[in-house]
Amino acid sequence: MKTFDILPMIEWGLGNENIPLGIAGPCSAETEDQVMETARGLIHRNIHVYRAGVWKPRTRPGSFEGMGEEALKWLSRVKKELGLKVGTEVANAEHVRLALKYDIDVLWIGARTTASPFTMQELAEALRDTDKVVLVKNPMNPDLDLWMGAIERLNACGIKKIGAIHRGFSSYAKTKYRNVPQWQIPIELRRRHPELPIICDPSHISGCRELVMPVSQMALNLHFDGLMIESHCNPECAWSDASQQLVPDAVKKMTEDLYLRRASADGEAAIRLAALRQQIDEIDNQIISILGARMNVAQQIGEVKKEANLAILQNTRWKDVLAKTVADGQKQNLSEAFVRAVFEAIHTESIERQNAVMTEK
Ligand code: PEP
Ligand code: MN
């Protein structure tokens, strides 16, 4: 995997030396007073960049679509009078032109835009060789290649201060999250591109105030490089995303209460971790052998079904397997969701094995 040519975050000039990058501010810039009052409330050593959406991508027409260029003037005022760096979302070349004209420090690409290769190419060209920080939110759908492709297009246009923002993934099913975090995706992004800073947006993952803190802590437990938190001086009356925004004091307190984790262990902790990791490696080894054995049996079942000309999917049998494994899992303190996910994956693989046997000439 080719590495990205990215400057370390410490060289971005945002002022967050040795601590996670703190980005906070309203979902949308609504009025000059709201922008200034929220910004004044967010002045704190843990907050480095003031965010506010100026052009809002809305699911349905007729909702508030942002104040546009006028609001960029308010962000300039925040920058000049309060000394905070400022950031906004850009979704086309004209947005980029205006954001650069008003000297916005951080430009982020929204989830809906990341998913569009044509728009990403247009943005990358409009931003060519910029010294500004560009942050790329994950696409709405859990597609890591699409996310990486957007970053590649920017990097290929000479942009070097790039970060990824994890804001969760939309799902049709109702869950406790507005956008399901699917942590395995940013974890895989980090595995492939350790040089790329990853920031978490707990607000759009949560969709409600109560979850913002635990989601932020999870991100820091995973050693993310920063947080982008929505904050409004009067959240209940916000023109967009009212239920997930925190008052500035709550954001400041939260950043003080969060635990920061170290990237690697030393001393006693390192020794204990090494021993436990060895145990994990042995257990993983056993799991793989057992899965191999299970698939061999599944294959034999496929042969019997073929001879007897039976359908592969035997629905009552599958229901029984799932009910039994979920019940057994509970005795081992394993959640139903986890056992289901594991056995659904195993069952799918078994079916594929059997299908291969049945279609063999
Ligand atoms: C936002 O940050 O206000 C926003 C619209 O985010 P997303 O693109 O993640 O939906
Ligand atoms: Mn929002």
CSV table of C-alpha atoms and ligand atoms in Angstrom, one decimal:
chain,number,residue,atom,x,y,z
A,1,MET,CA,0.0,0.0,0.0
A,2,LYS,CA,1.5,3.4,-1.1
A,3,THR,CA,1.8,5.7,1.9
A,4,PHE,CA,0.3,9.2,1.6
A,5,ASP,CA,2.6,12.2,1.6
A,6,ILE,CA,1.3,13.9,4.6
A,7,LEU,CA,2.8,16.4,7.1
A,8,PRO,CA,2.5,15.3,10.7
A,9,MET,CA,-0.2,17.1,12.5
A,10,ILE,CA,2.3,18.9,14.8
A,11,GLU,CA,3.4,20.8,11.7
A,12,TRP,CA,-0.1,22.0,10.8
A,13,GLY,CA,0.2,25.2,12.8
A,14,LEU,CA,-3.1,24.7,14.7
A,15,GLY,CA,-1.5,24.9,18.1
A,16,ASN,CA,-2.3,21.5,19.6
A,17,GLU,CA,1.1,20.5,20.6
A,18,ASN,CA,1.1,17.0,22.2
A,19,ILE,CA,-2.6,17.0,22.8
A,20,PRO,CA,-5.5,15.9,20.6
A,21,LEU,CA,-6.7,18.5,18.2
A,22,GLY,CA,-9.9,20.1,19.6
A,23,ILE,CA,-12.4,21.3,17.0
A,24,ALA,CA,-15.7,22.7,18.3
A,25,GLY,CA,-18.5,25.0,17.2
A,26,PRO,CA,-22.0,25.0,15.9
A,27,CYS,CA,-23.4,22.7,13.2
A,28,SER,CA,-24.4,25.9,11.3
A,29,ALA,CA,-23.4,29.6,11.5
A,30,GLU,CA,-26.9,31.2,12.0
A,31,THR,CA,-26.3,34.8,13.1
A,32,GLU,CA,-23.3,36.9,13.8
A,33,ASP,CA,-24.3,37.0,17.5
A,34,GLN,CA,-24.7,33.2,17.8
A,35,VAL,CA,-21.3,32.7,16.1
A,36,MET,CA,-19.5,35.2,18.3
A,37,GLU,CA,-21.2,34.1,21.6
A,38,THR,CA,-20.5,30.4,21.0
A,39,ALA,CA,-16.9,31.1,20.0
A,40,ARG,CA,-16.3,33.2,23.2
A,41,GLY,CA,-17.7,30.3,25.3
A,42,LEU,CA,-15.3,27.9,23.6
A,43,ILE,CA,-12.0,29.6,24.4
A,44,HIS,CA,-10.0,27.0,26.2
A,45,ARG,CA,-6.6,25.3,26.0
A,46,ASN,CA,-8.2,22.1,24.6
A,47,ILE,CA,-10.0,23.8,21.7
A,48,HIS,CA,-7.9,25.0,18.8
A,49,VAL,CA,-10.3,25.3,15.9
A,50,TYR,CA,-13.7,26.9,15.7
A,51,ARG,CA,-16.0,25.1,13.3
A,52,ALA,CA,-19.3,26.3,11.8
A,53,GLY,CA,-21.1,25.1,8.7
A,54,VAL,CA,-21.8,27.9,6.2
A,55,TRP,CA,-23.2,25.7,3.4
A,56,LYS,CA,-25.3,22.9,4.8
A,57,PRO,CA,-26.0,19.8,2.8
A,58,ARG,CA,-29.6,18.9,3.8
A,59,THR,CA,-31.4,15.6,3.2
A,60,ARG,CA,-34.5,17.3,2.0
A,61,PRO,CA,-35.0,20.7,0.3
A,62,GLY,CA,-36.6,23.5,2.2
A,63,SER,CA,-34.5,23.0,5.4
A,64,PHE,CA,-32.0,25.7,6.4
A,65,GLU,CA,-29.2,25.6,3.9
A,66,GLY,CA,-26.7,27.9,5.5
A,67,MET,CA,-25.9,31.6,5.4
A,68,GLY,CA,-23.2,31.3,2.8
A,69,GLU,CA,-20.5,34.0,2.2
A,70,GLU,CA,-22.0,36.4,4.8
A,71,ALA,CA,-21.1,33.8,7.5
A,72,LEU,CA,-17.5,33.6,6.4
A,73,LYS,CA,-17.2,37.2,7.5
A,74,TRP,CA,-18.3,36.2,11.0
A,75,LEU,CA,-15.7,33.4,11.0
A,76,SER,CA,-13.0,35.9,10.0
A,77,ARG,CA,-14.1,38.0,12.9
A,78,VAL,CA,-13.8,35.1,15.3
A,79,LYS,CA,-10.3,34.5,14.0
A,80,LYS,CA,-9.2,38.2,14.3
A,81,GLU,CA,-10.9,39.0,17.6
A,82,LEU,CA,-10.6,35.8,19.5
A,83,GLY,CA,-7.5,34.2,18.0
A,84,LEU,CA,-9.1,30.8,17.3
A,85,LYS,CA,-8.4,29.1,14.0
A,86,VAL,CA,-11.6,28.6,12.0
A,87,GLY,CA,-13.0,25.9,9.8
A,88,THR,CA,-16.0,25.2,7.5
A,89,GLU,CA,-17.3,22.6,5.1
A,90,VAL,CA,-16.7,23.0,1.4
A,91,ALA,CA,-18.6,21.0,-1.2
A,92,ASN,CA,-17.7,22.6,-4.6
A,93,ALA,CA,-15.0,24.8,-6.2
A,94,GLU,CA,-16.9,28.0,-5.5
A,95,HIS,CA,-17.0,27.2,-1.8
A,96,VAL,CA,-13.3,26.6,-1.9
A,97,ARG,CA,-12.7,29.9,-3.7
A,98,LEU,CA,-14.7,31.8,-1.1
A,99,ALA,CA,-13.2,29.9,1.9
A,100,LEU,CA,-9.7,30.8,0.6
A,101,LYS,CA,-10.7,34.4,0.0
A,102,TYR,CA,-11.7,34.7,3.7
A,103,ASP,CA,-8.6,32.9,4.8
A,104,ILE,CA,-10.4,30.0,6.5
A,105,ASP,CA,-7.8,27.7,8.1
A,106,VAL,CA,-9.4,24.3,8.0
A,107,LEU,CA,-11.7,23.1,5.2
A,108,TRP,CA,-13.5,19.9,5.6
A,109,ILE,CA,-15.3,17.7,3.1
A,110,GLY,CA,-18.7,16.4,4.2
A,111,ALA,CA,-19.8,12.8,4.2
A,112,ARG,CA,-22.1,13.2,1.2
A,113,THR,CA,-19.3,14.8,-0.8
A,114,THR,CA,-16.6,12.3,-0.1
A,115,ALA,CA,-18.8,9.7,-1.8
A,116,SER,CA,-18.7,11.5,-5.1
A,117,PRO,CA,-15.5,11.0,-7.1
A,118,PHE,CA,-16.3,13.8,-9.6
A,119,THR,CA,-16.9,16.3,-6.9
A,120,MET,CA,-13.7,15.2,-5.0
A,121,GLN,CA,-11.7,15.7,-8.1
A,122,GLU,CA,-13.1,19.2,-8.6
A,123,LEU,CA,-12.3,20.0,-5.0
A,124,ALA,CA,-8.8,18.6,-5.1
A,125,GLU,CA,-8.1,20.8,-8.2
A,126,ALA,CA,-9.6,23.9,-6.6
A,127,LEU,CA,-7.4,23.3,-3.6
A,128,ARG,CA,-4.2,22.3,-5.6
A,129,ASP,CA,-1.1,22.9,-3.5
A,130,THR,CA,-3.0,24.7,-0.7
A,131,ASP,CA,-1.3,25.1,2.6
A,132,LYS,CA,-4.6,24.9,4.4
A,133,VAL,CA,-5.7,21.9,6.5
A,134,VAL,CA,-8.2,19.7,4.6
A,135,LEU,CA,-10.2,17.1,6.6
A,136,VAL,CA,-12.1,14.4,4.8
A,137,LYS,CA,-15.2,12.9,6.5
A,138,ASN,CA,-15.9,9.2,5.8
A,139,PRO,CA,-18.6,8.7,3.2
A,140,MET,CA,-22.1,7.9,4.5
A,141,ASN,CA,-21.7,4.3,3.5
A,142,PRO,CA,-19.1,2.0,5.1
A,143,ASP,CA,-16.7,2.0,2.1
A,144,LEU,CA,-13.1,2.4,3.1
A,145,ASP,CA,-11.8,2.5,-0.5
A,146,LEU,CA,-14.1,5.4,-1.3
A,147,TRP,CA,-12.8,7.3,1.7
A,148,MET,CA,-9.2,6.6,0.8
A,149,GLY,CA,-9.9,7.5,-2.8
A,150,ALA,CA,-11.0,10.9,-1.8
A,151,ILE,CA,-7.8,11.4,0.3
A,152,GLU,CA,-5.7,10.1,-2.6
A,153,ARG,CA,-7.2,12.7,-5.0
A,154,LEU,CA,-6.3,15.5,-2.6
A,155,ASN,CA,-2.9,14.2,-1.9
A,156,ALA,CA,-2.2,13.8,-5.7
A,157,CYS,CA,-2.9,17.6,-6.0
A,158,GLY,CA,-0.1,18.4,-3.6
A,159,ILE,CA,-2.2,18.9,-0.5
A,160,LYS,CA,-0.2,17.7,2.5
A,161,LYS,CA,-2.1,18.8,5.6
A,162,ILE,CA,-4.8,16.1,5.3
A,163,GLY,CA,-6.7,14.3,8.1
A,164,ALA,CA,-9.6,11.9,8.1
A,165,ILE,CA,-12.8,12.5,10.1
A,166,HIS,CA,-14.7,9.5,11.3
A,167,ARG,CA,-18.4,10.5,11.7
A,168,GLY,CA,-20.1,7.1,11.5
A,169,PHE,CA,-22.1,5.4,8.8
A,170,SER,CA,-25.8,5.7,8.0
A,171,SER,CA,-27.9,2.6,8.3
A,172,TYR,CA,-31.5,1.8,7.5
A,173,ALA,CA,-32.0,0.0,10.8
A,174,LYS,CA,-32.8,2.1,13.9
A,175,THR,CA,-29.9,2.0,16.3
A,176,LYS,CA,-28.9,4.0,19.4
A,177,TYR,CA,-26.5,6.0,17.2
A,178,ARG,CA,-27.5,8.4,14.5
A,179,ASN,CA,-24.6,7.0,12.4
A,180,VAL,CA,-23.2,3.7,13.5
A,181,PRO,CA,-19.5,4.0,14.4
A,182,GLN,CA,-18.3,0.7,12.9
A,183,TRP,CA,-14.9,1.3,14.6
A,184,GLN,CA,-13.3,-1.5,12.6
A,185,ILE,CA,-13.3,0.8,9.5
A,186,PRO,CA,-11.2,3.7,11.0
A,187,ILE,CA,-9.1,1.0,12.7
A,188,GLU,CA,-8.4,-0.6,9.3
A,189,LEU,CA,-7.7,2.9,7.8
A,190,ARG,CA,-5.1,3.4,10.6
A,191,ARG,CA,-3.6,0.0,9.9
A,192,ARG,CA,-3.2,0.8,6.2
A,193,HIS,CA,-2.1,4.5,6.7
A,194,PRO,CA,-0.5,5.1,10.1
A,195,GLU,CA,0.8,8.4,8.7
A,196,LEU,CA,-2.8,9.8,8.3
A,197,PRO,CA,-4.2,11.6,11.3
A,198,ILE,CA,-7.8,10.5,12.3
A,199,ILE,CA,-10.2,12.8,14.1
A,200,CYS,CA,-13.5,11.6,15.5
A,201,ASP,CA,-16.8,13.5,15.1
A,202,PRO,CA,-18.7,12.1,18.1
A,203,SER,CA,-21.6,14.5,17.5
A,204,HIS,CA,-22.7,13.1,14.1
A,205,ILE,CA,-22.1,9.5,15.4
A,206,SER,CA,-24.3,10.1,18.5
A,207,GLY,CA,-27.2,12.3,17.3
A,208,CYS,CA,-27.9,13.0,20.9
A,209,ARG,CA,-26.0,14.9,23.7
A,210,GLU,CA,-25.8,11.9,26.1
A,211,LEU,CA,-23.6,9.8,23.8
A,212,VAL,CA,-21.1,12.5,22.8
A,213,MET,CA,-18.9,11.9,25.9
A,214,PRO,CA,-18.7,8.0,25.7
A,215,VAL,CA,-18.1,8.1,21.9
A,216,SER,CA,-15.3,10.7,22.4
A,217,GLN,CA,-13.7,8.5,25.1
A,218,MET,CA,-13.8,5.5,22.8
A,219,ALA,CA,-12.1,7.5,20.1
A,220,LEU,CA,-9.3,8.5,22.6
A,221,ASN,CA,-9.0,5.0,23.8
A,222,LEU,CA,-8.3,4.1,20.2
A,223,HIS,CA,-5.7,6.9,20.1
A,224,PHE,CA,-7.4,9.1,17.6
A,225,ASP,CA,-5.7,12.4,16.9
A,226,GLY,CA,-8.6,14.7,17.7
A,227,LEU,CA,-12.3,15.4,18.2
A,228,MET,CA,-14.7,17.6,16.3
A,229,ILE,CA,-17.6,18.4,18.6
A,230,GLU,CA,-20.8,20.4,17.7
A,231,SER,CA,-21.5,23.2,20.2
A,232,HIS,CA,-24.1,25.9,20.3
A,233,CYS,CA,-24.7,28.7,22.8
A,234,ASN,CA,-28.4,27.7,22.8
A,235,PRO,CA,-28.6,24.2,21.4
A,236,GLU,CA,-32.4,23.7,21.8
A,237,CYS,CA,-33.0,26.5,19.4
A,238,ALA,CA,-30.3,25.5,16.8
A,239,TRP,CA,-31.4,25.7,13.2
A,240,SER,CA,-29.8,22.3,12.5
A,241,ASP,CA,-28.8,19.3,14.6
A,242,ALA,CA,-30.4,20.7,17.8
A,243,SER,CA,-30.4,17.4,19.7
A,244,GLN,CA,-26.7,16.7,19.4
A,245,GLN,CA,-25.1,20.1,20.2
A,246,LEU,CA,-23.6,20.8,23.6
A,247,VAL,CA,-23.3,24.2,25.3
A,248,PRO,CA,-19.7,25.5,25.2
A,249,ASP,CA,-19.2,25.0,29.0
A,250,ALA,CA,-20.1,21.3,28.6
A,251,VAL,CA,-17.6,20.9,25.8
A,252,LYS,CA,-14.8,22.5,27.9
A,253,LYS,CA,-15.6,20.3,30.9
A,254,MET,CA,-15.8,17.2,28.7
A,255,THR,CA,-12.4,17.8,27.2
A,256,GLU,CA,-11.0,18.1,30.7
A,257,ASP,CA,-12.7,14.9,31.9
A,258,LEU,CA,-11.7,12.7,29.0
A,259,TYR,CA,-8.8,10.4,29.7
A,260,LEU,CA,-5.9,10.6,27.2
A,261,ARG,CA,-4.2,7.3,26.5
A,262,ARG,CA,-0.6,6.7,25.7
A,263,ALA,CA,0.3,5.2,22.3
A,264,SER,CA,2.6,2.5,23.7
A,265,ALA,CA,3.3,0.8,27.0
A,266,ASP,CA,6.5,0.6,29.0
A,267,GLY,CA,7.7,-1.0,32.2
A,268,GLU,CA,5.4,-3.4,34.1
A,269,ALA,CA,2.5,-2.7,31.8
A,270,ALA,CA,4.5,-3.7,28.8
A,271,ILE,CA,5.5,-7.0,30.4
A,272,ARG,CA,1.9,-7.9,31.4
A,273,LEU,CA,0.6,-6.9,27.9
A,274,ALA,CA,3.2,-9.1,26.2
A,275,ALA,CA,2.1,-12.1,28.3
A,276,LEU,CA,-1.6,-11.5,27.7
A,277,ARG,CA,-1.0,-11.0,23.9
A,278,GLN,CA,0.8,-14.3,23.8
A,279,GLN,CA,-2.3,-15.9,25.2
A,280,ILE,CA,-4.5,-14.1,22.7
A,281,ASP,CA,-2.3,-15.3,19.8
A,282,GLU,CA,-2.7,-18.9,21.0
A,283,ILE,CA,-6.4,-18.6,21.4
A,284,ASP,CA,-6.7,-17.0,17.9
A,285,ASN,CA,-4.7,-19.9,16.6
A,286,GLN,CA,-7.2,-22.3,18.1
A,287,ILE,CA,-10.1,-20.4,16.8
A,288,ILE,CA,-8.7,-20.6,13.2
A,289,SER,CA,-8.2,-24.4,13.6
A,290,ILE,CA,-11.7,-24.9,14.9
A,291,LEU,CA,-13.2,-22.8,12.1
A,292,GLY,CA,-11.2,-24.8,9.6
A,293,ALA,CA,-12.6,-28.0,11.1
A,294,ARG,CA,-16.2,-26.7,11.1
A,295,MET,CA,-15.9,-25.8,7.4
A,296,ASN,CA,-14.7,-29.3,6.6
A,297,VAL,CA,-17.8,-30.7,8.3
A,298,ALA,CA,-20.0,-28.2,6.4
A,299,GLN,CA,-18.4,-29.4,3.2
A,300,GLN,CA,-19.3,-33.0,4.0
A,301,ILE,CA,-22.9,-31.9,4.7
A,302,GLY,CA,-22.8,-30.3,1.3
A,303,GLU,CA,-21.9,-33.7,-0.2
A,304,VAL,CA,-24.8,-35.4,1.6
A,305,LYS,CA,-27.2,-32.7,0.4
A,306,LYS,CA,-26.0,-33.0,-3.1
A,307,GLU,CA,-26.5,-36.8,-3.2
A,308,ALA,CA,-30.0,-36.5,-1.6
A,309,ASN,CA,-30.8,-33.4,-3.9
A,310,LEU,CA,-31.6,-31.3,-0.8
A,311,ALA,CA,-31.7,-27.5,-0.6
A,312,ILE,CA,-28.7,-26.0,1.1
A,313,LEU,CA,-30.7,-23.6,3.4
A,314,GLN,CA,-32.6,-25.6,6.0
A,315,ASN,CA,-34.3,-22.8,7.8
A,316,THR,CA,-35.4,-24.6,10.9
A,317,ARG,CA,-31.9,-26.0,11.4
A,318,TRP,CA,-30.4,-22.5,11.1
A,319,LYS,CA,-32.9,-21.1,13.5
A,320,ASP,CA,-32.0,-23.8,16.0
A,321,VAL,CA,-28.3,-23.2,15.6
A,322,LEU,CA,-28.7,-19.5,16.2
A,323,ALA,CA,-30.9,-20.0,19.2
A,324,LYS,CA,-28.6,-22.5,20.8
A,325,THR,CA,-25.4,-20.5,20.2
A,326,VAL,CA,-27.0,-17.2,21.5
A,327,ALA,CA,-28.1,-19.1,24.7
A,328,ASP,CA,-24.7,-20.7,25.1
A,329,GLY,CA,-23.0,-17.3,24.5
A,330,GLN,CA,-25.0,-15.7,27.2
A,331,LYS,CA,-23.6,-18.2,29.7
A,332,GLN,CA,-20.1,-17.0,28.6
A,333,ASN,CA,-21.1,-13.3,29.0
A,334,LEU,CA,-21.2,-12.8,25.2
A,335,SER,CA,-23.8,-10.4,23.9
A,336,GLU,CA,-26.5,-11.6,21.6
A,337,ALA,CA,-25.5,-9.1,18.9
A,338,PHE,CA,-21.9,-10.4,19.0
A,339,VAL,CA,-22.8,-14.1,18.8
A,340,ARG,CA,-25.3,-13.4,16.0
A,341,ALA,CA,-22.7,-11.5,14.0
A,342,VAL,CA,-20.1,-14.3,14.4
A,343,PHE,CA,-22.5,-17.1,13.6
A,344,GLU,CA,-24.1,-15.2,10.6
A,345,ALA,CA,-20.6,-14.9,9.2
A,346,ILE,CA,-19.9,-18.6,9.9
A,347,HIS,CA,-23.2,-19.7,8.4
A,348,THR,CA,-22.6,-17.6,5.2
A,349,GLU,CA,-19.2,-19.2,4.7
A,350,SER,CA,-20.7,-22.7,5.3
A,351,ILE,CA,-23.4,-22.0,2.7
A,352,GLU,CA,-20.8,-20.8,0.2
A,353,ARG,CA,-18.8,-24.0,0.8
A,354,GLN,CA,-21.9,-26.1,0.3
A,355,ASN,CA,-22.9,-24.2,-2.8
A,356,ALA,CA,-19.4,-24.9,-4.3
A,357,VAL,CA,-19.9,-28.6,-3.6
A,358,MET,CA,-23.4,-28.7,-5.0
A,359,THR,CA,-22.4,-26.9,-8.2
A,360,GLU,CA,-19.3,-29.1,-8.8
A,361,LYS,CA,-19.6,-31.1,-11.9
B,1,PEP,C1,-21.5,18.7,9.7
B,1,PEP,O1,-20.3,18.5,10.2
B,1,PEP,O2,-22.2,19.6,10.1
B,1,PEP,C2,-22.0,17.8,8.7
B,1,PEP,C3,-22.9,18.2,7.8
B,1,PEP,O3,-21.4,16.6,8.8
B,1,PEP,P1,-21.5,15.3,7.9
B,1,PEP,O4,-20.9,15.6,6.6
B,1,PEP,O5,-20.7,14.4,8.7
B,1,PEP,O6,-23.0,14.9,7.9
B,2,MN,MN,-24.3,19.0,12.0
